[in-house]
């Protein structure tokens, strides 16, 4: 199997990615036990299929170490010259507090070492508390490290539109912001997408499959009790569905998506990913991969083989129109963390 050229996008002038990124929060331990050797071996299967781009973080358990192991094995099997085929996007999620050059440099140093790279392809920065403006100080230090060659591109995660503007005015160049974006959570469309279009910032979407709830597995099913939701991801997005409109409305959405999926001979998950990939400013959708536990490579490849038409959108919109406005309820992107 190989993915068509449409599976790739020019993320920056010098970096091309797969538009479905493999999400590694799922190896953190909060989604079931992972077998490290099998997990790293499975990374070769994703890569060979064309899913060459990984999303991870300093706090996703062994994720950064898995990238390091994968790269070492990959170089041994295929030659170090082919390592440039792999894109690994990590995050730095610091504890609140002062952001000195030493603190920032040490944190980046740990990621470089764990991932076995001399330069991070993309560093996505998270910040918990906007009332503490030392995030600008942290970004200044990150920009210095970028100039020194330790970071290729700088990015953000879970920042709202207002702070994207503050950061742009502060003068630190950012290439992307990673935010929750799905049929259920369309907040990025409210303000952020316009800002991104004007400032050459793209969006990387997560939560698009609602931890797996957006699939045939939950179609026609009664509301699952909390005990049945056995990954951190399922619990997180079930809460989002509750806020959005509840299980009955979600079932209406799944039913409509199933009809669309059948028409195109794809899956509900495919329709959900395609929908977000086609939204303005979206560069890629991150789909969580429970390496060594569950695998959806062949199904997710189908996302690149069909288009949603006007009739599909016309069927989806009336269901979404019945939902609550998450911008009013929660706030802009990332406000659920603050
Ligand atoms: N920046 C942030 O704050 C943040 C927050 C959350 C996530 N993320 C990133 O986004 C990634 C995605 O995580 P997420 O929590 O949002 O989960 P998600 O991608 O919405 O859901 C992942 C789950 O969906 C299921 N799935 C995948 N492909 C499928 C298919 N074709 N058909 C049916 N089910 C399918 C799998 O469930 P099974 O394994 O049960 O089969 C998988 O574990 C994370 O790994 C992380 O990289 C970032």
Short mmCIF file of C-alpha atoms and ligand atoms in Angstrom, two decimals:
data_model
loop_
_atom_site.label_atom_id
_atom_site.label_comp_id
_atom_site.label_asym_id
_atom_site.label_seq_id
_atom_site.Cartn_x
_atom_site.Cartn_y
_atom_site.Cartn_z
CA UNK A 1 0.00 0.00 0.00
CA UNK A 2 1.19 3.51 -0.69
CA UNK A 3 -0.59 6.81 -0.19
CA UNK A 4 -1.35 9.16 -3.12
CA UNK A 5 0.48 12.51 -3.49
CA UNK A 6 -2.61 14.28 -2.08
CA UNK A 7 -1.77 12.69 1.29
CA UNK A 8 1.14 15.10 1.62
CA UNK A 9 1.32 18.83 2.13
CA UNK A 10 4.08 21.39 2.11
CA UNK A 11 3.95 22.28 5.79
CA UNK A 12 6.72 24.86 5.48
CA UNK A 13 8.95 25.87 2.56
CA UNK A 14 11.38 23.11 3.50
CA UNK A 15 9.23 20.47 5.21
CA UNK A 16 6.63 18.13 3.71
CA UNK A 17 4.37 16.06 5.94
CA UNK A 18 1.71 13.37 5.73
CA UNK A 19 -1.66 15.10 6.30
CA UNK A 20 -2.61 12.34 8.74
CA UNK A 21 -0.09 12.45 11.56
CA UNK A 22 0.38 9.54 13.92
CA UNK A 23 -0.50 10.67 17.44
CA UNK A 24 1.63 9.26 20.24
CA UNK A 25 -0.34 10.32 23.34
CA UNK A 26 -1.74 6.80 22.91
CA UNK A 27 1.60 5.27 24.01
CA UNK A 28 1.73 7.28 27.24
CA UNK A 29 0.17 4.54 29.37
CA UNK A 30 -3.16 6.34 29.77
CA UNK A 31 -4.66 4.29 26.92
CA UNK A 32 -3.65 0.77 27.95
CA UNK A 33 -0.27 -0.94 28.28
CA UNK A 34 2.10 -0.73 25.32
CA UNK A 35 4.79 -3.27 24.45
CA UNK A 36 7.81 -1.09 23.60
CA UNK A 37 9.58 -3.43 21.15
CA UNK A 38 6.42 -4.23 19.24
CA UNK A 39 5.41 -0.58 19.29
CA UNK A 40 8.69 0.56 17.72
CA UNK A 41 8.51 -2.26 15.15
CA UNK A 42 5.00 -1.14 14.23
CA UNK A 43 6.30 2.38 13.53
CA UNK A 44 8.02 0.85 10.47
CA UNK A 45 4.64 -0.35 9.19
CA UNK A 46 3.15 3.16 9.47
CA UNK A 47 6.19 4.65 7.78
CA UNK A 48 6.20 2.13 4.93
CA UNK A 49 2.51 2.82 4.32
CA UNK A 50 3.25 6.55 3.91
CA UNK A 51 2.32 7.75 7.40
CA UNK A 52 5.73 9.31 8.00
CA UNK A 53 4.83 12.13 10.41
CA UNK A 54 4.60 11.70 14.19
CA UNK A 55 3.10 13.94 16.84
CA UNK A 56 4.44 13.53 20.36
CA UNK A 57 5.32 15.44 23.51
CA UNK A 58 7.82 15.54 26.32
CA UNK A 59 5.15 14.19 28.69
CA UNK A 60 3.71 11.35 26.54
CA UNK A 61 5.49 8.60 28.51
CA UNK A 62 8.13 6.92 26.30
CA UNK A 63 7.05 8.62 23.03
CA UNK A 64 10.26 10.64 22.55
CA UNK A 65 12.35 7.52 23.37
CA UNK A 66 10.35 5.53 20.80
CA UNK A 67 11.29 8.11 18.15
CA UNK A 68 14.94 7.74 19.21
CA UNK A 69 14.76 3.93 19.00
CA UNK A 70 12.87 4.04 15.71
CA UNK A 71 15.43 6.39 14.13
CA UNK A 72 18.38 4.27 15.29
CA UNK A 73 16.83 1.08 13.89
CA UNK A 74 15.72 2.89 10.74
CA UNK A 75 19.26 4.16 10.07
CA UNK A 76 20.65 0.66 10.61
CA UNK A 77 18.13 -0.92 8.22
CA UNK A 78 17.79 1.74 5.52
CA UNK A 79 20.84 4.00 5.92
CA UNK A 80 21.16 7.27 7.80
CA UNK A 81 20.63 9.26 4.59
CA UNK A 82 16.98 8.19 4.60
CA UNK A 83 16.28 9.52 8.11
CA UNK A 84 15.03 12.76 6.52
CA UNK A 85 11.93 10.78 5.45
CA UNK A 86 10.75 10.85 9.08
CA UNK A 87 9.11 13.93 10.61
CA UNK A 88 8.78 13.99 14.39
CA UNK A 89 6.93 16.91 15.98
CA UNK A 90 7.31 17.14 19.74
CA UNK A 91 5.95 19.53 22.36
CA UNK A 92 7.26 21.25 25.41
CA UNK A 93 4.70 21.64 28.20
CA UNK A 94 6.58 23.38 31.01
CA UNK A 95 5.40 23.65 34.59
CA UNK A 96 4.36 27.22 35.35
CA UNK A 97 7.16 29.44 36.64
CA UNK A 98 10.07 31.57 35.49
CA UNK A 99 11.36 30.91 32.00
CA UNK A 100 15.11 31.46 32.09
CA UNK A 101 17.41 30.58 29.21
CA UNK A 102 18.79 27.71 31.31
CA UNK A 103 15.36 26.15 31.98
CA UNK A 104 14.33 26.36 28.32
CA UNK A 105 17.64 25.09 26.98
CA UNK A 106 17.70 22.16 29.38
CA UNK A 107 14.18 21.09 28.43
CA UNK A 108 14.96 21.21 24.71
CA UNK A 109 18.23 19.37 25.37
CA UNK A 110 16.32 16.49 26.98
CA UNK A 111 14.03 16.14 23.94
CA UNK A 112 16.99 16.27 21.51
CA UNK A 113 18.73 13.54 23.45
CA UNK A 114 15.70 11.28 23.85
CA UNK A 115 14.75 11.58 20.18
CA UNK A 116 18.34 11.13 18.99
CA UNK A 117 18.32 14.23 16.80
CA UNK A 118 20.54 17.29 16.52
CA UNK A 119 17.61 19.52 15.65
CA UNK A 120 13.89 19.19 16.45
CA UNK A 121 11.76 19.25 13.27
CA UNK A 122 9.01 21.14 15.10
CA UNK A 123 8.70 22.23 18.70
CA UNK A 124 5.14 22.94 19.81
CA UNK A 125 4.95 25.07 22.95
CA UNK A 126 2.09 24.87 25.48
CA UNK A 127 1.35 27.35 28.29
CA UNK A 128 -1.11 26.92 31.14
CA UNK A 129 -1.75 30.42 32.43
CA UNK A 130 -2.02 33.53 30.26
CA UNK A 131 -1.96 35.82 33.33
CA UNK A 132 1.71 34.85 33.61
CA UNK A 133 3.26 36.51 30.59
CA UNK A 134 6.55 34.67 30.88
CA UNK A 135 5.36 32.60 27.92
CA UNK A 136 6.78 35.43 25.81
CA UNK A 137 10.13 35.06 27.57
CA UNK A 138 10.06 31.32 26.91
CA UNK A 139 9.31 31.94 23.26
CA UNK A 140 12.22 34.40 23.01
CA UNK A 141 14.58 31.71 24.35
CA UNK A 142 13.08 29.13 21.99
CA UNK A 143 13.64 31.53 19.08
CA UNK A 144 17.30 31.87 20.15
CA UNK A 145 17.66 28.09 20.21
CA UNK A 146 16.08 28.01 16.77
CA UNK A 147 18.71 30.47 15.49
CA UNK A 148 21.38 28.27 17.05
CA UNK A 149 20.08 25.30 15.05
CA UNK A 150 18.47 23.21 17.80
CA UNK A 151 14.92 23.75 16.56
CA UNK A 152 13.90 23.79 12.91
CA UNK A 153 10.43 25.31 13.25
CA UNK A 154 8.58 26.82 16.20
CA UNK A 155 4.91 26.13 16.81
CA UNK A 156 2.25 26.31 19.53
CA UNK A 157 -0.42 24.09 20.96
CA UNK A 158 -3.72 25.10 22.55
CA UNK A 159 -3.12 28.84 22.25
CA UNK A 160 -6.19 31.00 21.61
CA UNK A 161 -6.53 33.57 18.83
CA UNK A 162 -5.90 36.52 21.14
CA UNK A 163 -2.51 35.14 22.24
CA UNK A 164 -1.59 34.13 18.69
CA UNK A 165 -1.94 37.82 17.91
CA UNK A 166 0.13 38.85 20.96
CA UNK A 167 2.88 36.44 19.90
CA UNK A 168 2.81 37.62 16.28
CA UNK A 169 3.11 41.24 17.47
CA UNK A 170 5.92 40.23 19.81
CA UNK A 171 7.77 39.06 16.70
CA UNK A 172 8.34 35.34 17.23
CA UNK A 173 7.58 33.48 13.98
CA UNK A 174 5.21 30.55 14.50
CA UNK A 175 4.28 28.04 11.79
CA UNK A 176 1.35 26.18 13.37
CA UNK A 177 -1.00 25.83 16.33
CA UNK A 178 -2.26 22.42 17.41
CA UNK A 179 -5.88 22.50 18.57
CA UNK A 180 -8.90 20.29 19.12
CA UNK A 181 -10.89 20.23 15.88
CA UNK A 182 -13.66 17.85 14.93
CA UNK A 183 -17.25 17.69 13.71
CA UNK A 184 -18.19 18.13 17.35
CA UNK A 185 -15.71 20.89 18.17
CA UNK A 186 -15.58 23.46 15.38
CA UNK A 187 -14.33 26.35 17.52
CA UNK A 188 -11.24 26.89 15.32
CA UNK A 189 -13.58 28.18 12.60
CA UNK A 190 -14.96 30.97 14.78
CA UNK A 191 -11.88 33.20 14.99
CA UNK A 192 -8.66 31.26 14.65
CA UNK A 193 -8.87 30.10 11.02
CA UNK A 194 -9.14 33.69 9.77
CA UNK A 195 -6.13 34.77 11.83
CA UNK A 196 -4.17 31.78 10.52
CA UNK A 197 -5.04 32.64 6.91
CA UNK A 198 -3.80 36.20 7.41
CA UNK A 199 -0.58 35.23 9.18
CA UNK A 200 0.56 32.08 7.33
CA UNK A 201 -0.05 29.90 10.37
CA UNK A 202 -1.56 26.45 9.88
CA UNK A 203 -3.56 24.24 12.22
CA UNK A 204 -2.81 20.69 13.28
CA UNK A 205 -6.04 19.11 14.50
CA UNK A 206 -6.49 16.59 17.29
CA UNK A 207 -9.55 14.97 18.80
CA UNK A 208 -10.95 14.59 15.29
CA UNK A 209 -11.98 10.97 15.94
CA UNK A 210 -13.07 11.76 19.51
CA UNK A 211 -10.77 9.06 20.82
CA UNK A 212 -12.54 6.47 18.63
CA UNK A 213 -16.13 7.47 19.51
CA UNK A 214 -16.58 8.78 15.96
CA UNK A 215 -16.78 5.32 14.42
CA UNK A 216 -19.13 2.44 13.57
CA UNK A 217 -18.23 0.92 16.95
CA UNK A 218 -20.46 3.45 18.75
CA UNK A 219 -23.21 3.76 16.12
CA UNK A 220 -26.59 2.71 17.55
CA UNK A 221 -25.03 2.02 20.94
CA UNK A 222 -26.60 3.18 24.21
CA UNK A 223 -24.67 5.84 26.08
CA UNK A 224 -21.52 4.15 27.43
CA UNK A 225 -21.04 4.37 31.20
CA UNK A 226 -17.77 5.94 32.34
CA UNK A 227 -16.34 2.56 33.41
CA UNK A 228 -16.61 1.34 29.81
CA UNK A 229 -14.53 4.23 28.47
CA UNK A 230 -11.14 2.69 29.10
CA UNK A 231 -8.76 5.25 27.62
CA UNK A 232 -8.02 8.82 28.72
CA UNK A 233 -8.98 9.88 25.22
CA UNK A 234 -12.44 8.27 25.26
CA UNK A 235 -13.18 9.89 28.63
CA UNK A 236 -11.98 13.30 27.48
CA UNK A 237 -14.09 13.34 24.31
CA UNK A 238 -17.18 11.82 25.90
CA UNK A 239 -17.18 14.91 28.16
CA UNK A 240 -16.87 17.06 25.04
CA UNK A 241 -19.88 15.29 23.45
CA UNK A 242 -21.88 15.88 26.66
CA UNK A 243 -21.06 19.60 26.50
CA UNK A 244 -21.76 19.76 22.76
CA UNK A 245 -25.24 18.27 22.79
CA UNK A 246 -25.30 14.84 24.41
CA UNK A 247 -25.39 11.23 23.33
CA UNK A 248 -28.75 11.33 21.50
CA UNK A 249 -27.60 14.14 19.21
CA UNK A 250 -24.27 12.38 18.73
CA UNK A 251 -26.18 9.30 17.55
CA UNK A 252 -27.97 11.47 14.99
CA UNK A 253 -24.59 12.67 13.77
CA UNK A 254 -23.19 9.13 13.55
CA UNK A 255 -26.27 8.00 11.58
CA UNK A 256 -25.83 10.78 9.01
CA UNK A 257 -22.09 10.11 8.76
CA UNK A 258 -22.79 6.41 8.22
CA UNK A 259 -25.00 7.19 5.22
CA UNK A 260 -22.28 9.41 3.76
CA UNK A 261 -19.61 6.81 4.49
CA UNK A 262 -21.64 4.06 2.78
CA UNK A 263 -22.17 6.27 -0.27
CA UNK A 264 -18.41 6.73 -0.67
CA UNK A 265 -17.55 3.18 0.50
CA UNK A 266 -15.47 4.50 3.35
CA UNK A 267 -15.82 4.55 7.15
CA UNK A 268 -17.37 7.04 9.56
CA UNK A 269 -13.85 7.84 10.78
CA UNK A 270 -12.80 8.61 7.19
CA UNK A 271 -15.66 11.10 6.82
CA UNK A 272 -14.73 12.78 10.11
CA UNK A 273 -11.07 13.16 9.13
CA UNK A 274 -11.86 14.28 5.55
CA UNK A 275 -14.24 16.94 6.90
CA UNK A 276 -11.54 18.52 9.09
CA UNK A 277 -8.75 18.18 6.51
CA UNK A 278 -10.87 20.26 4.12
CA UNK A 279 -11.39 23.16 6.55
CA UNK A 280 -9.49 26.42 6.04
CA UNK A 281 -5.98 26.61 7.55
CA UNK A 282 -5.84 22.90 8.42
CA UNK A 283 -2.53 21.32 7.42
CA UNK A 284 -3.06 17.96 9.06
CA UNK A 285 -5.17 15.81 11.35
CA UNK A 286 -3.47 13.87 14.12
CA UNK A 287 -4.97 10.40 14.59
CA UNK A 288 -3.98 8.61 17.78
CA UNK A 289 -2.11 5.33 17.26
CA UNK A 290 -2.20 2.74 20.04
CA UNK A 291 1.02 1.13 18.84
CA UNK A 292 1.13 -2.61 19.56
CA UNK A 293 -2.53 -2.60 20.67
CA UNK A 294 -4.77 -1.50 17.78
CA UNK A 295 -4.09 -0.37 14.23
CA UNK A 296 -6.19 1.35 11.54
CA UNK A 297 -3.64 2.02 8.80
CA UNK A 298 -5.60 0.57 5.86
CA UNK A 299 -8.81 2.31 6.86
CA UNK A 300 -7.19 5.69 7.46
CA UNK A 301 -5.47 5.50 4.05
CA UNK A 302 -8.96 5.70 2.46
CA UNK A 303 -9.26 9.33 3.59
CA UNK A 304 -7.12 10.25 0.57
CA UNK A 305 -9.35 8.46 -1.94
CA UNK A 306 -12.62 10.39 -1.80
CA UNK A 307 -14.13 13.88 -1.55
CA UNK A 308 -17.12 15.16 0.40
CA UNK A 309 -19.69 16.79 -1.91
CA UNK A 310 -22.30 19.50 -1.37
CA UNK A 311 -24.99 16.93 -0.58
CA UNK A 312 -22.80 15.48 2.18
CA UNK A 313 -22.30 18.90 3.76
CA UNK A 314 -26.01 19.64 3.41
CA UNK A 315 -26.78 16.45 5.34
CA UNK A 316 -24.27 17.13 8.12
CA UNK A 317 -25.00 20.82 8.78
CA UNK A 318 -28.59 20.49 10.14
CA UNK A 319 -27.37 18.04 12.81
CA UNK A 320 -24.49 20.28 13.83
CA UNK A 321 -26.87 23.25 13.94
CA UNK A 322 -28.73 21.57 16.83
CA UNK A 323 -25.62 21.52 19.04
CA UNK A 324 -24.57 24.01 21.70
CA UNK A 325 -22.07 26.72 20.83
CA UNK A 326 -18.79 25.58 22.39
CA UNK A 327 -17.25 29.04 21.87
CA UNK A 328 -19.82 30.46 24.29
CA UNK A 329 -19.73 27.47 26.62
CA UNK A 330 -15.96 26.87 26.83
CA UNK A 331 -14.26 29.76 25.04
CA UNK A 332 -11.74 29.84 22.22
CA UNK A 333 -9.41 26.94 21.38
CA UNK A 334 -7.46 25.65 24.36
CA UNK A 335 -9.63 27.35 26.98
CA UNK A 336 -10.66 23.89 28.20
CA UNK A 337 -7.14 23.65 29.68
CA UNK A 338 -7.35 26.94 31.55
N1 LIG B 1 -2.07 19.22 22.03
C1 LIG B 1 -2.90 18.61 22.83
O1 LIG B 1 -3.29 19.12 23.88
C2 LIG B 1 -3.40 17.25 22.46
C3 LIG B 1 -4.47 16.68 23.17
C4 LIG B 1 -4.93 15.42 22.76
C5 LIG B 1 -4.31 14.77 21.72
N2 LIG B 1 -3.26 15.34 21.06
C6 LIG B 1 -2.58 14.65 19.94
O2 LIG B 1 -3.57 14.09 19.11
C7 LIG B 1 -3.38 12.68 19.02
C8 LIG B 1 -4.71 12.04 18.84
O3 LIG B 1 -5.27 11.75 20.09
P1 LIG B 1 -6.77 11.93 20.48
O4 LIG B 1 -6.82 11.70 21.94
O5 LIG B 1 -7.29 13.18 19.93
O6 LIG B 1 -7.47 10.67 19.81
P2 LIG B 1 -8.17 10.46 18.40
O7 LIG B 1 -7.19 10.62 17.33
O8 LIG B 1 -9.42 11.28 18.35
O9 LIG B 1 -8.62 8.95 18.56
C9 LIG B 1 -7.68 7.93 18.45
C10 LIG B 1 -8.38 6.60 18.48
O10 LIG B 1 -9.30 6.52 17.43
C11 LIG B 1 -9.43 5.19 17.00
N3 LIG B 1 -9.23 5.12 15.55
C12 LIG B 1 -8.17 5.55 14.81
N4 LIG B 1 -8.39 5.34 13.51
C13 LIG B 1 -9.61 4.77 13.41
C14 LIG B 1 -10.39 4.32 12.32
N5 LIG B 1 -9.98 4.44 11.06
N6 LIG B 1 -11.60 3.75 12.60
C15 LIG B 1 -12.05 3.62 13.86
N7 LIG B 1 -11.35 4.06 14.94
C16 LIG B 1 -10.16 4.62 14.70
C17 LIG B 1 -8.38 4.36 17.72
O11 LIG B 1 -9.02 3.65 18.78
P3 LIG B 1 -8.53 2.17 19.22
O12 LIG B 1 -7.10 2.34 19.55
O13 LIG B 1 -9.38 1.88 20.41
O14 LIG B 1 -8.77 1.27 18.06
C18 LIG B 1 -7.45 5.42 18.28
O15 LIG B 1 -6.83 5.04 19.47
C19 LIG B 1 -2.60 12.32 20.29
O16 LIG B 1 -1.89 11.13 20.17
C20 LIG B 1 -1.70 13.50 20.41
O17 LIG B 1 -0.61 13.35 19.53
C21 LIG B 1 -2.81 16.57 21.41
#
